[in-house]
Amino acid sequence: MAAASDGTLLQGLRYKGREGQWSWLLHRVAGLGVLLFLVLHIFDIFLIGFGRTTFEELLFLYHSPLGRLFEVFLIFAVLFHAVNGLRIIILDFWPGLMEHQQRLVWVEVVVFLIIFLPVAVITLSPIFTGA
Amino acid sequence: MLAQRRRAMPSSNFELYAWFFMRVSGVILLLIAVFHLMLMHASIGVGNIDFDTIAGRWGSPFWRVYDFFLLAFALTHGINGARYVTDDYIHAQGWRVTVKALLYVVYAIFIGMGAYIIFTFKA
């Protein structure tokens, strides 16, 4: 509530921080998303203690087409957060690279896409082939 | 010449250690969480995972320890990240303390649940 009255969201959107700002925002949103899934994932694995039937009845959540779509979001979030986090660490320990920080974001985007796209295709293709 | 400025000294080094932990655990997770993701999603495929997959995996102590490290590093990294976000956006002290307390409760419960099932599971 305090944040809203400070106008931080609107100010944030007007701030023209370009690559740095957007990667910062996406890092945060992806991180929170992964944390949310992690809590769900600990819960679903915990249920394996209740036996085969309980556990496998729950798995329909992940085996449905909607589940696969969520899976791609998860893969996107984990991979982006990982590659972007690596960029942050590199800049933290080699401050001299700050001069090239915007270019570094585009290097990161390329690295991310090379890993993400094939995995996304593998994950989504069973929806279309019906496998 | 720049005027000398007195630096505010923090009362503890906790935030420095937290910053360092995020870098170290980040690199560790880059290896073990991304490998886990690639193995379970791209190689095995979530559609092929059932009770027997997990039972087979946890038949080896190596994977139980691997999964425990994954759990501990990922949840600690994630809850600390959520703590940063809480400090950034929740300005009213009462709410901020409440939300952070809730984060620590969630942390304790879910580390406990995860560790419990990893080390007590019998197929």
mmCIF file of C-alpha atoms in Angstrom:
data_model
loop_
_atom_site.group_PDB
_atom_site.id
_atom_site.type_symbol
_atom_site.label_atom_id
_atom_site.label_comp_id
_atom_site.label_asym_id
_atom_site.label_seq_id
_atom_site.Cartn_x
_atom_site.Cartn_y
_atom_site.Cartn_z
ATOM 1 C CA MET A 1 0.000 0.000 0.000
ATOM 2 C CA ALA A 2 2.824 2.328 0.841
ATOM 3 C CA ALA A 3 4.443 1.433 -2.455
ATOM 4 C CA ALA A 4 1.320 2.421 -4.410
ATOM 5 C CA SER A 5 1.013 5.826 -2.724
ATOM 6 C CA ASP A 6 4.658 6.545 -3.514
ATOM 7 C CA GLY A 7 3.825 6.068 -7.187
ATOM 8 C CA THR A 8 6.767 3.687 -7.529
ATOM 9 C CA LEU A 9 5.054 1.490 -10.118
ATOM 10 C CA LEU A 10 4.219 4.382 -12.481
ATOM 11 C CA GLN A 11 7.568 6.030 -11.905
ATOM 12 C CA GLY A 12 9.145 2.681 -12.552
ATOM 13 C CA LEU A 13 7.396 2.318 -15.901
ATOM 14 C CA ARG A 14 8.372 5.850 -16.961
ATOM 15 C CA TYR A 15 11.998 5.309 -16.005
ATOM 16 C CA LYS A 16 13.899 4.694 -19.234
ATOM 17 C CA GLY A 17 16.445 2.219 -17.935
ATOM 18 C CA ARG A 18 16.233 0.068 -21.065
ATOM 19 C CA GLU A 19 18.082 -3.295 -21.013
ATOM 20 C CA GLY A 20 19.229 -2.987 -17.400
ATOM 21 C CA GLN A 21 15.793 -2.064 -16.083
ATOM 22 C CA TRP A 22 13.892 -4.748 -17.980
ATOM 23 C CA SER A 23 16.311 -7.533 -17.145
ATOM 24 C CA TRP A 24 16.164 -6.447 -13.477
ATOM 25 C CA LEU A 25 12.349 -6.583 -13.523
ATOM 26 C CA LEU A 26 12.206 -9.922 -15.325
ATOM 27 C CA HIS A 27 14.815 -11.349 -12.926
ATOM 28 C CA ARG A 28 12.600 -10.427 -9.983
ATOM 29 C CA VAL A 29 9.324 -11.684 -11.472
ATOM 30 C CA ALA A 30 10.972 -14.921 -12.646
ATOM 31 C CA GLY A 31 12.593 -15.433 -9.243
ATOM 32 C CA LEU A 32 9.300 -15.042 -7.392
ATOM 33 C CA GLY A 33 7.579 -17.327 -9.898
ATOM 34 C CA VAL A 34 10.190 -20.044 -9.443
ATOM 35 C CA LEU A 35 9.930 -19.719 -5.641
ATOM 36 C CA LEU A 36 6.154 -20.181 -5.883
ATOM 37 C CA PHE A 37 6.603 -23.295 -7.995
ATOM 38 C CA LEU A 38 9.322 -24.591 -5.664
ATOM 39 C CA VAL A 39 6.913 -24.489 -2.715
ATOM 40 C CA LEU A 40 4.275 -26.338 -4.776
ATOM 41 C CA HIS A 41 6.920 -28.832 -5.926
ATOM 42 C CA ILE A 42 8.091 -29.586 -2.359
ATOM 43 C CA PHE A 43 4.436 -30.176 -1.465
ATOM 44 C CA ASP A 44 3.773 -32.558 -4.372
ATOM 45 C CA ILE A 45 6.944 -34.568 -3.717
ATOM 46 C CA PHE A 46 6.031 -34.692 -0.017
ATOM 47 C CA LEU A 47 2.779 -36.437 -1.019
ATOM 48 C CA ILE A 48 4.770 -39.396 -2.372
ATOM 49 C CA GLY A 49 5.030 -40.424 1.298
ATOM 50 C CA PHE A 50 1.270 -41.150 1.234
ATOM 51 C CA GLY A 51 1.846 -43.902 -1.308
ATOM 52 C CA ARG A 52 1.686 -44.599 -5.021
ATOM 53 C CA THR A 53 -2.040 -43.947 -5.549
ATOM 54 C CA THR A 54 -2.165 -40.514 -3.882
ATOM 55 C CA PHE A 55 0.986 -39.374 -5.643
ATOM 56 C CA GLU A 56 0.038 -40.541 -9.113
ATOM 57 C CA GLU A 57 -3.495 -39.145 -8.868
ATOM 58 C CA LEU A 58 -1.958 -35.734 -8.352
ATOM 59 C CA LEU A 59 0.330 -35.963 -11.382
ATOM 60 C CA PHE A 60 -2.533 -35.229 -13.798
ATOM 61 C CA LEU A 61 -1.780 -31.584 -12.893
ATOM 62 C CA TYR A 62 1.577 -31.760 -14.647
ATOM 63 C CA HIS A 63 0.553 -34.164 -17.418
ATOM 64 C CA SER A 64 -2.245 -32.009 -18.853
ATOM 65 C CA PRO A 65 -1.689 -29.624 -21.803
ATOM 66 C CA LEU A 66 -2.131 -26.692 -19.400
ATOM 67 C CA GLY A 67 0.510 -28.278 -17.182
ATOM 68 C CA ARG A 68 2.903 -28.391 -20.131
ATOM 69 C CA LEU A 69 2.301 -24.713 -20.824
ATOM 70 C CA PHE A 70 3.109 -23.901 -17.187
ATOM 71 C CA GLU A 71 6.177 -26.103 -17.524
ATOM 72 C CA VAL A 72 7.445 -23.931 -20.376
ATOM 73 C CA PHE A 73 6.910 -20.813 -18.248
ATOM 74 C CA LEU A 74 8.894 -22.508 -15.480
ATOM 75 C CA ILE A 75 11.734 -23.448 -17.831
ATOM 76 C CA PHE A 76 11.726 -19.890 -19.179
ATOM 77 C CA ALA A 77 11.891 -18.453 -15.651
ATOM 78 C CA VAL A 78 14.619 -20.777 -14.351
ATOM 79 C CA LEU A 79 16.837 -20.393 -17.420
ATOM 80 C CA PHE A 80 16.417 -16.626 -17.641
ATOM 81 C CA HIS A 81 17.062 -16.199 -13.907
ATOM 82 C CA ALA A 82 20.148 -18.418 -14.182
ATOM 83 C CA VAL A 83 21.696 -16.723 -17.224
ATOM 84 C CA ASN A 84 20.803 -13.225 -16.009
ATOM 85 C CA GLY A 85 22.122 -14.034 -12.529
ATOM 86 C CA LEU A 86 25.404 -15.102 -14.092
ATOM 87 C CA ARG A 87 25.572 -11.737 -15.900
ATOM 88 C CA ILE A 88 25.011 -9.942 -12.563
ATOM 89 C CA ILE A 89 27.773 -11.969 -10.890
ATOM 90 C CA ILE A 90 30.181 -11.292 -13.759
ATOM 91 C CA LEU A 91 29.502 -7.538 -13.510
ATOM 92 C CA ASP A 92 29.873 -7.638 -9.705
ATOM 93 C CA PHE A 93 33.301 -9.204 -9.822
ATOM 94 C CA TRP A 94 34.629 -7.527 -13.001
ATOM 95 C CA PRO A 95 33.283 -3.953 -12.699
ATOM 96 C CA GLY A 96 35.348 -2.945 -15.728
ATOM 97 C CA LEU A 97 32.788 -4.740 -17.885
ATOM 98 C CA MET A 98 30.114 -2.204 -16.805
ATOM 99 C CA GLU A 99 31.085 -0.176 -19.877
ATOM 100 C CA HIS A 100 29.605 -2.949 -22.002
ATOM 101 C CA GLN A 101 26.646 -3.765 -19.752
ATOM 102 C CA GLN A 102 23.947 -3.116 -22.386
ATOM 103 C CA ARG A 103 25.725 -5.244 -24.973
ATOM 104 C CA LEU A 104 26.118 -7.939 -22.321
ATOM 105 C CA VAL A 105 22.322 -8.158 -21.984
ATOM 106 C CA TRP A 106 22.065 -8.992 -25.693
ATOM 107 C CA VAL A 107 24.782 -11.637 -25.386
ATOM 108 C CA GLU A 108 22.707 -13.041 -22.534
ATOM 109 C CA VAL A 109 19.527 -13.047 -24.648
ATOM 110 C CA VAL A 110 21.291 -15.074 -27.357
ATOM 111 C CA VAL A 111 22.705 -17.592 -24.834
ATOM 112 C CA PHE A 112 19.280 -17.884 -23.207
ATOM 113 C CA LEU A 113 17.450 -18.494 -26.504
ATOM 114 C CA ILE A 114 19.948 -21.153 -27.642
ATOM 115 C CA ILE A 115 19.159 -23.188 -24.510
ATOM 116 C CA PHE A 116 15.489 -22.289 -24.060
ATOM 117 C CA LEU A 117 14.057 -22.755 -27.554
ATOM 118 C CA PRO A 118 14.956 -26.449 -28.071
ATOM 119 C CA VAL A 119 13.749 -27.365 -24.559
ATOM 120 C CA ALA A 120 10.487 -25.475 -25.125
ATOM 121 C CA VAL A 121 9.920 -27.344 -28.402
ATOM 122 C CA ILE A 122 10.625 -30.720 -26.723
ATOM 123 C CA THR A 123 8.212 -29.866 -23.909
ATOM 124 C CA LEU A 124 5.353 -28.577 -26.055
ATOM 125 C CA SER A 125 5.506 -30.988 -28.984
ATOM 126 C CA PRO A 126 3.533 -33.825 -27.249
ATOM 127 C CA ILE A 127 0.515 -31.485 -27.133
ATOM 128 C CA PHE A 128 0.471 -31.353 -30.927
ATOM 129 C CA THR A 129 1.525 -34.898 -31.720
ATOM 130 C CA GLY A 130 -0.794 -36.276 -29.038
ATOM 131 C CA ALA A 131 1.961 -38.444 -27.540
ATOM 132 C CA MET B 1 38.956 16.883 -5.044
ATOM 133 C CA LEU B 2 36.011 15.031 -3.705
ATOM 134 C CA ALA B 3 34.977 15.854 -0.170
ATOM 135 C CA GLN B 4 35.511 12.950 2.163
ATOM 136 C CA ARG B 5 32.287 11.397 3.320
ATOM 137 C CA ARG B 6 31.799 9.442 6.491
ATOM 138 C CA ARG B 7 30.520 6.000 5.652
ATOM 139 C CA ALA B 8 27.551 4.660 7.625
ATOM 140 C CA MET B 9 28.763 1.471 9.262
ATOM 141 C CA PRO B 10 26.229 -1.356 9.414
ATOM 142 C CA SER B 11 25.651 -2.885 12.833
ATOM 143 C CA SER B 12 26.319 -6.383 11.513
ATOM 144 C CA ASN B 13 27.793 -8.072 8.483
ATOM 145 C CA PHE B 14 24.612 -10.063 7.829
ATOM 146 C CA GLU B 15 23.693 -8.261 4.591
ATOM 147 C CA LEU B 16 27.228 -8.689 3.262
ATOM 148 C CA TYR B 17 27.066 -12.428 3.916
ATOM 149 C CA ALA B 18 23.577 -12.566 2.365
ATOM 150 C CA TRP B 19 24.883 -10.812 -0.760
ATOM 151 C CA PHE B 20 27.787 -13.237 -0.961
ATOM 152 C CA PHE B 21 25.525 -16.237 -0.346
ATOM 153 C CA MET B 22 23.264 -15.190 -3.253
ATOM 154 C CA ARG B 23 26.292 -15.229 -5.614
ATOM 155 C CA VAL B 24 27.693 -18.523 -4.383
ATOM 156 C CA SER B 25 24.345 -20.346 -4.204
ATOM 157 C CA GLY B 26 23.434 -18.766 -7.550
ATOM 158 C CA VAL B 27 26.414 -20.410 -9.244
ATOM 159 C CA ILE B 28 25.759 -23.735 -7.468
ATOM 160 C CA LEU B 29 22.085 -23.622 -8.518
ATOM 161 C CA LEU B 30 23.101 -22.712 -12.064
ATOM 162 C CA LEU B 31 24.795 -26.108 -12.113
ATOM 163 C CA ILE B 32 22.513 -28.343 -10.035
ATOM 164 C CA ALA B 33 19.067 -26.752 -10.642
ATOM 165 C CA VAL B 34 19.603 -26.339 -14.400
ATOM 166 C CA PHE B 35 20.887 -29.924 -14.595
ATOM 167 C CA HIS B 36 17.827 -31.103 -12.654
ATOM 168 C CA LEU B 37 15.581 -29.139 -15.015
ATOM 169 C CA MET B 38 17.258 -30.541 -18.133
ATOM 170 C CA LEU B 39 17.197 -34.106 -16.790
ATOM 171 C CA MET B 40 13.583 -34.157 -15.602
ATOM 172 C CA HIS B 41 12.037 -31.998 -18.335
ATOM 173 C CA ALA B 42 14.120 -32.397 -21.492
ATOM 174 C CA SER B 43 15.670 -35.842 -21.028
ATOM 175 C CA ILE B 44 13.137 -37.930 -19.049
ATOM 176 C CA GLY B 45 10.111 -35.709 -19.682
ATOM 177 C CA VAL B 46 7.579 -34.773 -17.017
ATOM 178 C CA GLY B 47 4.952 -36.913 -18.774
ATOM 179 C CA ASN B 48 7.018 -40.048 -18.053
ATOM 180 C CA ILE B 49 7.565 -39.363 -14.353
ATOM 181 C CA ASP B 50 5.576 -41.464 -11.890
ATOM 182 C CA PHE B 51 6.016 -43.147 -8.504
ATOM 183 C CA ASP B 52 8.543 -45.667 -9.868
ATOM 184 C CA THR B 53 10.723 -42.921 -11.376
ATOM 185 C CA ILE B 54 11.149 -41.273 -7.975
ATOM 186 C CA ALA B 55 11.521 -44.618 -6.169
ATOM 187 C CA GLY B 56 14.291 -45.569 -8.613
ATOM 188 C CA ARG B 57 16.002 -42.222 -8.230
ATOM 189 C CA TRP B 58 15.905 -42.357 -4.435
ATOM 190 C CA GLY B 59 17.155 -45.935 -4.482
ATOM 191 C CA SER B 60 20.591 -44.329 -4.616
ATOM 192 C CA PRO B 61 21.901 -42.254 -1.668
ATOM 193 C CA PHE B 62 23.645 -39.997 -4.178
ATOM 194 C CA TRP B 63 20.349 -38.646 -5.537
ATOM 195 C CA ARG B 64 18.891 -38.221 -2.056
ATOM 196 C CA VAL B 65 21.865 -36.047 -1.077
ATOM 197 C CA TYR B 66 21.721 -34.244 -4.447
ATOM 198 C CA ASP B 67 18.027 -33.504 -3.938
ATOM 199 C CA PHE B 68 18.637 -32.302 -0.399
ATOM 200 C CA PHE B 69 21.275 -29.811 -1.610
ATOM 201 C CA LEU B 70 18.914 -28.734 -4.365
ATOM 202 C CA LEU B 71 16.155 -28.179 -1.788
ATOM 203 C CA ALA B 72 18.352 -26.346 0.719
ATOM 204 C CA PHE B 73 20.114 -24.046 -1.762
ATOM 205 C CA ALA B 74 17.012 -23.290 -3.850
ATOM 206 C CA LEU B 75 14.674 -22.541 -0.943
ATOM 207 C CA THR B 76 17.249 -20.478 0.988
ATOM 208 C CA HIS B 77 18.125 -18.500 -2.168
ATOM 209 C CA GLY B 78 14.429 -18.035 -2.982
ATOM 210 C CA ILE B 79 13.298 -16.983 0.498
ATOM 211 C CA ASN B 80 16.198 -14.539 0.785
ATOM 212 C CA GLY B 81 15.195 -13.098 -2.601
ATOM 213 C CA ALA B 82 11.621 -12.716 -1.369
ATOM 214 C CA ARG B 83 13.027 -10.952 1.702
ATOM 215 C CA TYR B 84 14.742 -8.404 -0.598
ATOM 216 C CA VAL B 85 11.478 -7.836 -2.453
ATOM 217 C CA THR B 86 9.614 -7.399 0.860
ATOM 218 C CA ASP B 87 12.137 -4.779 2.027
ATOM 219 C CA ASP B 88 11.798 -2.961 -1.302
ATOM 220 C CA TYR B 89 8.024 -2.713 -1.513
ATOM 221 C CA ILE B 90 6.463 -3.002 1.938
ATOM 222 C CA HIS B 91 7.235 0.252 3.683
ATOM 223 C CA ALA B 92 4.921 -0.011 6.689
ATOM 224 C CA GLN B 93 6.981 -1.630 9.419
ATOM 225 C CA GLY B 94 4.165 -3.766 10.856
ATOM 226 C CA TRP B 95 3.354 -5.360 7.507
ATOM 227 C CA ARG B 96 6.997 -5.768 6.594
ATOM 228 C CA VAL B 97 7.775 -7.620 9.816
ATOM 229 C CA THR B 98 4.628 -9.749 9.422
ATOM 230 C CA VAL B 99 5.422 -10.744 5.840
ATOM 231 C CA LYS B 100 9.039 -11.559 6.698
ATOM 232 C CA ALA B 101 7.963 -13.628 9.693
ATOM 233 C CA LEU B 102 5.603 -15.507 7.365
ATOM 234 C CA LEU B 103 8.483 -16.102 4.923
ATOM 235 C CA TYR B 104 10.600 -17.629 7.695
ATOM 236 C CA VAL B 105 7.713 -19.877 8.805
ATOM 237 C CA VAL B 106 7.199 -21.082 5.211
ATOM 238 C CA TYR B 107 10.969 -21.623 4.972
ATOM 239 C CA ALA B 108 11.129 -23.763 8.122
ATOM 240 C CA ILE B 109 8.039 -25.839 7.252
ATOM 241 C CA PHE B 110 9.032 -26.559 3.650
ATOM 242 C CA ILE B 111 12.695 -27.322 4.374
ATOM 243 C CA GLY B 112 11.377 -29.718 7.019
ATOM 244 C CA MET B 113 8.810 -31.359 4.696
ATOM 245 C CA GLY B 114 11.321 -31.727 1.889
ATOM 246 C CA ALA B 115 14.142 -33.091 4.034
ATOM 247 C CA TYR B 116 11.731 -35.453 5.781
ATOM 248 C CA ILE B 117 10.500 -37.079 2.572
ATOM 249 C CA ILE B 118 13.958 -37.170 0.938
ATOM 250 C CA PHE B 119 15.498 -39.079 3.843
ATOM 251 C CA THR B 120 12.578 -41.238 5.071
ATOM 252 C CA PHE B 121 11.027 -42.361 1.760
ATOM 253 C CA LYS B 122 10.723 -46.128 1.322
ATOM 254 C CA ALA B 123 9.439 -47.556 -1.968
#
